[in-house]
Coordinates of C-alpha atoms and ligand atoms in Angstrom, one line a residue:
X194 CA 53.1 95.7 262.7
X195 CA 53.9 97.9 265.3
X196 CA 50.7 100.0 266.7
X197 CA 49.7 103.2 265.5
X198 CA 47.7 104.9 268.0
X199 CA 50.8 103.5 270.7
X200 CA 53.1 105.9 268.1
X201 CA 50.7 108.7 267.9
X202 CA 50.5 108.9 271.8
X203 CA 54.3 109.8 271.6
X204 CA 54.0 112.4 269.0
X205 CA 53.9 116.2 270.1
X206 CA 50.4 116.8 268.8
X207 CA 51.2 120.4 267.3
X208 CA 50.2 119.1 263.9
X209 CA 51.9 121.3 262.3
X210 CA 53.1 119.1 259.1
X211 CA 57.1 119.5 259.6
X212 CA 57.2 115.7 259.4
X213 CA 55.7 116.4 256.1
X214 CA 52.4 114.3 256.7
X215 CA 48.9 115.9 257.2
X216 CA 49.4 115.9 260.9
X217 CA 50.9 113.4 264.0
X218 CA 48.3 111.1 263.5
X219 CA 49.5 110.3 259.5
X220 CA 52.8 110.2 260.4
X221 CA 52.3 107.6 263.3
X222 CA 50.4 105.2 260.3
X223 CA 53.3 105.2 257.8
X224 CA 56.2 104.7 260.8
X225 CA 54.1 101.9 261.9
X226 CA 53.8 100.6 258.0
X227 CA 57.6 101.1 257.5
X228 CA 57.4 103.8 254.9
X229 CA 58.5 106.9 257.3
X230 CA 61.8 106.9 259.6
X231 CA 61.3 107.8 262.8
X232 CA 63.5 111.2 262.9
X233 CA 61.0 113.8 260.8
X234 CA 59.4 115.3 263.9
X235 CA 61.7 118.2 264.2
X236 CA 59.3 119.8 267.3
X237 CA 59.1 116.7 268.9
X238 CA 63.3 117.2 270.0
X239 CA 65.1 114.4 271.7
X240 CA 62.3 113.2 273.6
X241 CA 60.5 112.2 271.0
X242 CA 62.8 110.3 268.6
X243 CA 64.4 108.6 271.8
X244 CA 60.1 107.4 272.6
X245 CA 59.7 106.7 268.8
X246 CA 63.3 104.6 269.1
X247 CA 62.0 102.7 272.1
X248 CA 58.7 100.9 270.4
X249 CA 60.3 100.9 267.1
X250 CA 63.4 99.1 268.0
X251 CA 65.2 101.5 265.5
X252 CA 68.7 103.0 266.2
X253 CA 67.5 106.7 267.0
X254 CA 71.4 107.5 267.2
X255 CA 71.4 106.4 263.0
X256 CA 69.2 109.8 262.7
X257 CA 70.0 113.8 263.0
X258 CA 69.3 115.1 266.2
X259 CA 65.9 117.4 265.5
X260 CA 66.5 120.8 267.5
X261 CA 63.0 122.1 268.3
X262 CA 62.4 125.9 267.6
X263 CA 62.1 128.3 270.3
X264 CA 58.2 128.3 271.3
X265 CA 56.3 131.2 269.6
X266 CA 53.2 132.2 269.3
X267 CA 50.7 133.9 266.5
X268 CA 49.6 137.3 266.4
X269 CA 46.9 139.2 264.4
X270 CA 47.6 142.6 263.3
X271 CA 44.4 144.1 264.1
X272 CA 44.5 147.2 261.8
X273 CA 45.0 144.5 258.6
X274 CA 42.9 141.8 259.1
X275 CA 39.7 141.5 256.9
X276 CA 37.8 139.1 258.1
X277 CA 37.8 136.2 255.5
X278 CA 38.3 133.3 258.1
X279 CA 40.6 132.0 255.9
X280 CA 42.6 131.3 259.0
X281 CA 40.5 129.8 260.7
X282 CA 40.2 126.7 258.4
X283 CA 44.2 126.6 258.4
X284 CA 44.7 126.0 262.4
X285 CA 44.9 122.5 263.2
X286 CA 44.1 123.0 266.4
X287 CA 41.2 125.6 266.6
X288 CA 43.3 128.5 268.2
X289 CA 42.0 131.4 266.1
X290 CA 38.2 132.8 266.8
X291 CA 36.8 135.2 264.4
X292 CA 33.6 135.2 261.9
X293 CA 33.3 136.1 258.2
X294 CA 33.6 140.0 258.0
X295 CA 35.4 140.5 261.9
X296 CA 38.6 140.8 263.4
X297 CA 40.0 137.4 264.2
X298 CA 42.0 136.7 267.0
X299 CA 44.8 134.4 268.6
X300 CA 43.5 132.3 271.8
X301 CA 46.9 132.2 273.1
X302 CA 45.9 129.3 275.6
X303 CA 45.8 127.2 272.8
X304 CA 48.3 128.3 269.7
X305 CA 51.3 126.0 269.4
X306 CA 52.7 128.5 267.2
X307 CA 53.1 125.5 264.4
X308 CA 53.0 129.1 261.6
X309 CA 50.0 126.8 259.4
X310 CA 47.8 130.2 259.4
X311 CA 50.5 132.2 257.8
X312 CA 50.4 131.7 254.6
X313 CA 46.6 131.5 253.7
X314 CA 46.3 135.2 254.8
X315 CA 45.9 137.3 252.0
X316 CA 46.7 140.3 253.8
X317 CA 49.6 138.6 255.7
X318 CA 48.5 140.3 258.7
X319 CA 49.8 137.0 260.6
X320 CA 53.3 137.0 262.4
X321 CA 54.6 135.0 265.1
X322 CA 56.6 136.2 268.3
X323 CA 58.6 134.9 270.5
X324 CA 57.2 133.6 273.5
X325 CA 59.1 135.6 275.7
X326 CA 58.0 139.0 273.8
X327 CA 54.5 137.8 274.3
X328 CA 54.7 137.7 277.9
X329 CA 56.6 141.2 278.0
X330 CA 53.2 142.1 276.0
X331 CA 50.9 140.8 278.9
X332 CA 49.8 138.1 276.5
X333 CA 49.7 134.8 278.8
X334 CA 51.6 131.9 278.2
X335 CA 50.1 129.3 276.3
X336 CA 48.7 125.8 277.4
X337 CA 50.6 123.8 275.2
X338 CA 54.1 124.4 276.4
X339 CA 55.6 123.2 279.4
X340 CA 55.6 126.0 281.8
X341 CA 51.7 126.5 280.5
X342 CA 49.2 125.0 282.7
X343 CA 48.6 121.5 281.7
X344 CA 50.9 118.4 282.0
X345 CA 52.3 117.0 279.1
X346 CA 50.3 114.2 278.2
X347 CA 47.6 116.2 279.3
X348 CA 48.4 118.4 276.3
X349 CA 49.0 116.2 274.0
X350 CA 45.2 114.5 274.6
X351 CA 44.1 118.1 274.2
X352 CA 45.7 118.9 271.4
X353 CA 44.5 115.7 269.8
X354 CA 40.9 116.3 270.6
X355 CA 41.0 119.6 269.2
X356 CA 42.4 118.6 266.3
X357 CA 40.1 115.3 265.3
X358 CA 37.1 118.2 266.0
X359 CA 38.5 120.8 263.5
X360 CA 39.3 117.9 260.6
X361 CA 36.0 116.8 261.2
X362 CA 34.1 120.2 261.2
X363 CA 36.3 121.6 258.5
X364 CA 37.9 118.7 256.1
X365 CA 35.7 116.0 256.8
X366 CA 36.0 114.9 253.1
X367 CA 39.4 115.0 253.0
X368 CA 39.8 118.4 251.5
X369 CA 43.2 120.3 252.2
X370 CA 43.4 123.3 254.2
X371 CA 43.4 126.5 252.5
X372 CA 46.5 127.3 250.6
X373 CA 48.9 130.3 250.2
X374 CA 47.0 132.1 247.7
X375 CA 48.3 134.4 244.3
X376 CA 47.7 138.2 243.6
X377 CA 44.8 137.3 242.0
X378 CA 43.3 135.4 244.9
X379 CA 44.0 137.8 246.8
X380 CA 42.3 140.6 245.4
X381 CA 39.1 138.3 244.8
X382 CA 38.8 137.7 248.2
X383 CA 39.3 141.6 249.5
X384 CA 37.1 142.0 246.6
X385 CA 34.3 139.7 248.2
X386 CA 34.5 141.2 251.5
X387 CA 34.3 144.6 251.0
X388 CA 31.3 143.7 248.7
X389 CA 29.7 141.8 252.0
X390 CA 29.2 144.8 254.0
X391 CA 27.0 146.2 255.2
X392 CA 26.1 149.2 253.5
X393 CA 26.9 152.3 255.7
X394 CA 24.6 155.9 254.3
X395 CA 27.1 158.7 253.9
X396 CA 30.3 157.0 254.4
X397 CA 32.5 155.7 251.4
X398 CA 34.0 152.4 251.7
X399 CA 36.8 151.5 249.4
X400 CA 35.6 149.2 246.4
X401 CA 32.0 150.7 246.3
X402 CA 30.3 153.3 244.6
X403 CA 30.9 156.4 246.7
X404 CA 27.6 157.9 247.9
X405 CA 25.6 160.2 245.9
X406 CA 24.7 163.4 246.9
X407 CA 20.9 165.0 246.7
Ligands
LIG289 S1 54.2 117.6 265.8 FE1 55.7 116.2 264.8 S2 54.5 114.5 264.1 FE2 53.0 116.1 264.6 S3 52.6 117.1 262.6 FE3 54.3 118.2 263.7 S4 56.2 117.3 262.9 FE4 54.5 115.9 262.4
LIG290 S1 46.9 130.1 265.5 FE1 48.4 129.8 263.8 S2 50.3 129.3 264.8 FE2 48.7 129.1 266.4 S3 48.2 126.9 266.4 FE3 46.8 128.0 264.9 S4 47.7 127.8 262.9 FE4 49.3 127.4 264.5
LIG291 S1 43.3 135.0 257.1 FE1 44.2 137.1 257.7 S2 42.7 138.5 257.0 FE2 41.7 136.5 256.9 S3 40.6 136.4 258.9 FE3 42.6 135.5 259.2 S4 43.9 137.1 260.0 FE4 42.1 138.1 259.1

């Protein structure tokens, strides 16, 4: 059987589940077991299937040709965000910093722009933009692409490392990162947050009792 970690070195390391496996690392175990072809890494581009088609011995040219998206990168609208961290479980790769109750944000050094916080939000206060529109915006360029700072393989070993440390601080029993979540979900969790804060005198926050007078 070919290697796995050999496979996993060649991967992109966005884990970002396009592939549709839990991340590069998965994916690397069932093309080295036999049960994955070696064309699902649609980020990965060219490079990647050609690498892939080198240790496998497969025919890369039997495969469509994955076309990688342009690079993007996440962005938190600031006046919608609640505070649940909701997000912060769904980024493979650690690129969001925020608490319980507080304004998250992007670290744009490290977002891949792989789009896995989207969907938990319940606000959907989550967007991606185009690279290019981030940098007209001042916000820098991030790490992971190639004009970043960091060589590739360099990247990818970050990437990696960030990643192993989020599974094993957020899913280290194998639970799945937080899903996209209903109406109803959605208004519990507003609901619990608004309920969390901090009591302010004289000021009426939506969802609570509005101060009494005398
Ligand atoms: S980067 Fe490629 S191999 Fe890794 S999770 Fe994404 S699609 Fe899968
Ligand atoms: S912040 Fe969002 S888009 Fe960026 S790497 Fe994390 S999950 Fe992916
Ligand atoms: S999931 Fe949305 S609302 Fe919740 S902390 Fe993240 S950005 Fe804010």
């Amino acid at each position: 059987m070919i290697d796995e970690a050999t496979l996993d070195e060649q991967l992109p390391q966005l884990q970002c589940r396009q592939c549709g496996y839990a991340g590069c690392a998965p994916y690397a175990r069932a093309i080295a077991r036999r049960e994955a072809p070696i064309h699902l890494c649609k980020p990965g581009g060219r490079d990647t299937l050609a690498a892939l088609a080198k240790i496998t011995g497969l025919d890369p040219g039997a495969h469509a040709e994955p076309r990688p998206d342009p690079p993007q990168l996440a962005w938190i609208d600031p006046a919608s965000c609640i505070g649940c961290t909701r997000c912060l479980r769904a980024c493979p790769v650690d690129a969001i910093l925020g608490a319980r109750n507080y304004l998250h944000a992007i670290l744009p050094n490290e977002c891949t722009g792989c789009g896995l916080c989207i969907d938990p939000c319940p606000t959907d206060c989550i967007r991606l933009v185009p690279l290019t529109v981030a940098a007209q915006a001042g916000i820098p360029p991030s790490g992971f692409f190639p004009h970043g700072r960091l060589a590739e393989e360099a990247i990818r070993k970050r990437l990696r490392r960030r990643y192993e440390r989020h599974v094993a601080r957020f899913e280290p029993d194998g639970s799945t990162p937080p899903h996209r979540p209903t109406d109803a979900e959605r208004l519990r969790e507003i609901e619990s947050i608004v309920e969390s804060r901090p009591r302010r005198p004289g000021i009426h926050q939506p969802g609570r009792t509005p101060p009494t007078s005398g």
